[in-house]
Short mmCIF file of C-alpha atoms in Angstrom, two decimals:
data_model
loop_
_atom_site.label_atom_id
_atom_site.label_comp_id
_atom_site.label_asym_id
_atom_site.label_seq_id
_atom_site.Cartn_x
_atom_site.Cartn_y
_atom_site.Cartn_z
CA UNK A 18 0.00 0.00 0.00
CA UNK A 19 2.80 2.38 0.94
CA UNK A 20 4.61 1.53 -2.32
CA UNK A 21 1.42 2.20 -4.28
CA UNK A 22 1.09 5.68 -2.78
CA UNK A 23 4.75 6.46 -3.56
CA UNK A 24 4.32 5.26 -7.15
CA UNK A 25 1.17 7.40 -7.57
CA UNK A 26 3.00 10.43 -6.13
CA UNK A 27 5.93 9.95 -8.54
CA UNK A 28 3.56 9.58 -11.51
CA UNK A 29 1.70 12.75 -10.44
CA UNK A 30 4.96 14.74 -10.14
CA UNK A 31 6.22 13.53 -13.53
CA UNK A 32 2.91 14.31 -15.20
CA UNK A 33 2.89 17.81 -13.68
CA UNK A 34 6.44 18.50 -14.88
CA UNK A 35 5.62 17.21 -18.34
CA UNK A 36 2.62 19.56 -18.70
CA UNK A 37 4.75 22.61 -17.83
CA UNK A 38 7.16 21.86 -20.68
CA UNK A 39 4.44 21.88 -23.32
CA UNK A 40 4.48 25.11 -25.27
CA UNK A 41 1.31 27.06 -25.81
CA UNK A 42 0.31 27.67 -29.42
CA UNK A 43 1.48 31.05 -30.68
CA UNK A 44 -1.11 33.75 -31.24
CA UNK A 45 -0.32 35.22 -34.65
CA UNK A 46 -3.72 36.88 -34.98
CA UNK A 47 -2.35 40.41 -34.53
CA UNK A 48 0.26 39.96 -37.28
CA UNK A 49 -2.39 38.54 -39.59
CA UNK A 50 -4.54 41.62 -38.94
CA UNK A 51 -1.59 43.85 -39.83
CA UNK A 52 -1.13 42.05 -43.14
CA UNK A 53 -4.84 42.08 -44.01
CA UNK A 54 -4.88 45.84 -43.35
CA UNK A 55 -1.78 46.18 -45.53
CA UNK A 56 -3.56 44.56 -48.50
CA UNK A 57 -6.67 46.70 -47.91
CA UNK A 58 -4.50 49.82 -48.21
CA UNK A 59 -2.79 48.34 -51.27
CA UNK A 60 -6.05 47.58 -53.05
CA UNK A 61 -7.49 51.02 -52.27
CA UNK A 62 -4.20 52.54 -53.55
CA UNK A 63 -3.64 54.34 -50.26
CA UNK A 64 0.15 54.28 -50.62
CA UNK A 65 0.76 56.71 -47.77
CA UNK A 66 -1.14 54.58 -45.22
CA UNK A 67 0.45 51.41 -46.59
CA UNK A 68 3.96 52.90 -46.32
CA UNK A 69 3.25 53.95 -42.73
CA UNK A 70 2.88 50.26 -41.84
CA UNK A 71 6.64 49.86 -42.31
CA UNK A 72 9.34 51.01 -39.91
CA UNK A 73 10.99 54.27 -41.00
CA UNK A 74 13.55 52.20 -42.97
CA UNK A 75 12.75 48.59 -43.88
CA UNK A 76 14.68 45.77 -45.54
CA UNK A 77 13.44 44.58 -48.93
CA UNK A 78 14.28 41.67 -51.19
CA UNK A 79 12.47 42.27 -54.44
CA UNK A 80 13.45 41.28 -57.98
CA UNK A 81 12.38 44.75 -59.15
CA UNK A 82 14.96 46.35 -56.83
CA UNK A 83 17.87 44.13 -57.89
CA UNK A 84 19.69 41.42 -56.00
CA UNK A 85 20.25 41.29 -52.28
CA UNK A 86 18.68 43.30 -49.50
CA UNK A 87 17.78 46.92 -50.24
CA UNK A 88 16.82 49.40 -47.54
CA UNK A 89 13.82 51.59 -48.36
CA UNK A 90 12.30 54.50 -46.48
CA UNK A 91 8.57 55.03 -46.16
CA UNK A 92 8.83 57.84 -48.70
CA UNK A 93 10.56 55.53 -51.21
CA UNK A 94 7.93 52.84 -50.65
CA UNK A 95 5.12 55.33 -51.25
CA UNK A 96 6.80 56.68 -54.40
CA UNK A 97 7.50 53.20 -55.79
CA UNK A 98 3.87 52.08 -55.52
CA UNK A 99 2.47 55.41 -56.73
CA UNK A 100 4.66 55.10 -59.86
CA UNK A 101 3.54 51.49 -60.37
CA UNK A 102 -0.07 52.63 -60.00
CA UNK A 103 0.46 55.23 -62.75
CA UNK A 104 1.33 52.42 -65.17
CA UNK A 105 -1.38 50.07 -63.88
CA UNK A 106 -4.34 52.18 -62.66
CA UNK A 107 -6.40 49.11 -61.69
CA UNK A 108 -3.54 47.43 -59.78
CA UNK A 109 -4.90 44.83 -57.36
CA UNK A 110 -3.56 42.04 -55.16
CA UNK A 111 -5.75 39.03 -54.36
CA UNK A 112 -4.65 36.97 -51.38
CA UNK A 113 -4.58 33.23 -52.04
CA UNK A 114 -3.40 32.16 -48.58
CA UNK A 115 -1.79 33.56 -45.43
CA UNK A 116 0.70 31.32 -43.63
CA UNK A 117 1.80 32.43 -40.13
CA UNK A 118 5.36 31.31 -39.42
CA UNK A 119 6.66 31.79 -35.90
CA UNK A 120 6.14 34.90 -33.80
CA UNK A 121 7.42 37.49 -36.29
CA UNK A 122 6.76 36.15 -39.78
CA UNK A 123 3.74 35.98 -42.05
CA UNK A 124 4.05 34.43 -45.49
CA UNK A 125 1.48 35.62 -48.02
CA UNK A 126 0.72 33.95 -51.33
CA UNK A 127 -1.15 36.31 -53.63
CA UNK A 128 -1.79 37.20 -57.26
CA UNK A 129 -1.16 40.72 -58.53
CA UNK A 130 -3.18 41.92 -61.53
CA UNK A 131 -3.48 45.08 -63.55
CA UNK A 132 -4.07 46.66 -66.94
CA UNK A 133 -1.56 48.91 -68.73
CA UNK A 134 -2.58 51.98 -70.79
CA UNK A 135 -2.29 49.88 -73.98
CA UNK A 136 -4.93 47.52 -72.48
CA UNK A 137 -2.42 44.71 -71.97
CA UNK A 138 -3.14 42.82 -68.77
CA UNK A 139 -0.85 41.02 -66.39
CA UNK A 140 -1.41 38.38 -63.74
CA UNK A 141 1.59 37.66 -61.52
CA UNK A 142 1.71 35.05 -58.71
CA UNK A 143 3.80 36.41 -55.83
CA UNK A 144 4.97 35.18 -52.44
CA UNK A 145 6.08 37.63 -49.74
CA UNK A 146 7.62 36.91 -46.36
CA UNK A 147 6.81 39.77 -43.99
CA UNK A 148 8.69 40.25 -40.73
CA UNK A 149 6.59 42.13 -38.20
CA UNK A 150 7.97 43.53 -34.96
CA UNK A 151 5.93 45.63 -32.53
CA UNK A 152 3.13 45.87 -35.09
CA UNK A 153 5.39 47.32 -37.82
CA UNK A 154 6.75 45.66 -40.97
CA UNK A 155 10.55 45.54 -40.71
CA UNK A 156 11.27 43.22 -43.64
CA UNK A 157 9.47 42.54 -46.92
CA UNK A 158 11.06 39.69 -48.87
CA UNK A 159 9.12 39.24 -52.11
CA UNK A 160 9.56 36.48 -54.66
CA UNK A 161 8.12 36.22 -58.15
CA UNK A 162 9.21 35.08 -61.59
CA UNK A 163 10.91 38.12 -63.13
CA UNK A 164 11.63 36.35 -66.42
CA UNK A 165 11.01 38.51 -69.46
CA UNK A 166 10.61 36.91 -72.85
CA UNK A 167 12.70 38.36 -75.64
CA UNK A 168 11.13 39.06 -78.99
CA UNK A 169 12.23 36.49 -81.55
CA UNK A 170 14.23 37.93 -84.43
#
């Protein structure tokens, strides 16, 4: 009987210790809200509000900016998208899926579409990894196929 009580006590202690080591699921809801707001600003072409979602200077990886990491200010971000919007007045991003990844990262799969002044349309699948710290976007690493076909001679 005494041995049974000791065994039960040991099992209880081990079970209690084991439960403390289990990690709680991360709450990425706030970061997802940030990104959904970001795309709302994008699709309403509110470049100023969208740029304000970044830290004063943020890190970018973007085929349109060249290779490697490029630092951009909010002003540069706003100007870049305003210029893009001049070429494609109906510029729109449609989210396919949002993938939270850890405490600071949100991966977004989306399709960008638009129509140029000559009525040519584009549809470009894109994947962006956002790093969000203290509610602000600090990194924007964007990947898409930047291949341009050459005219055959």
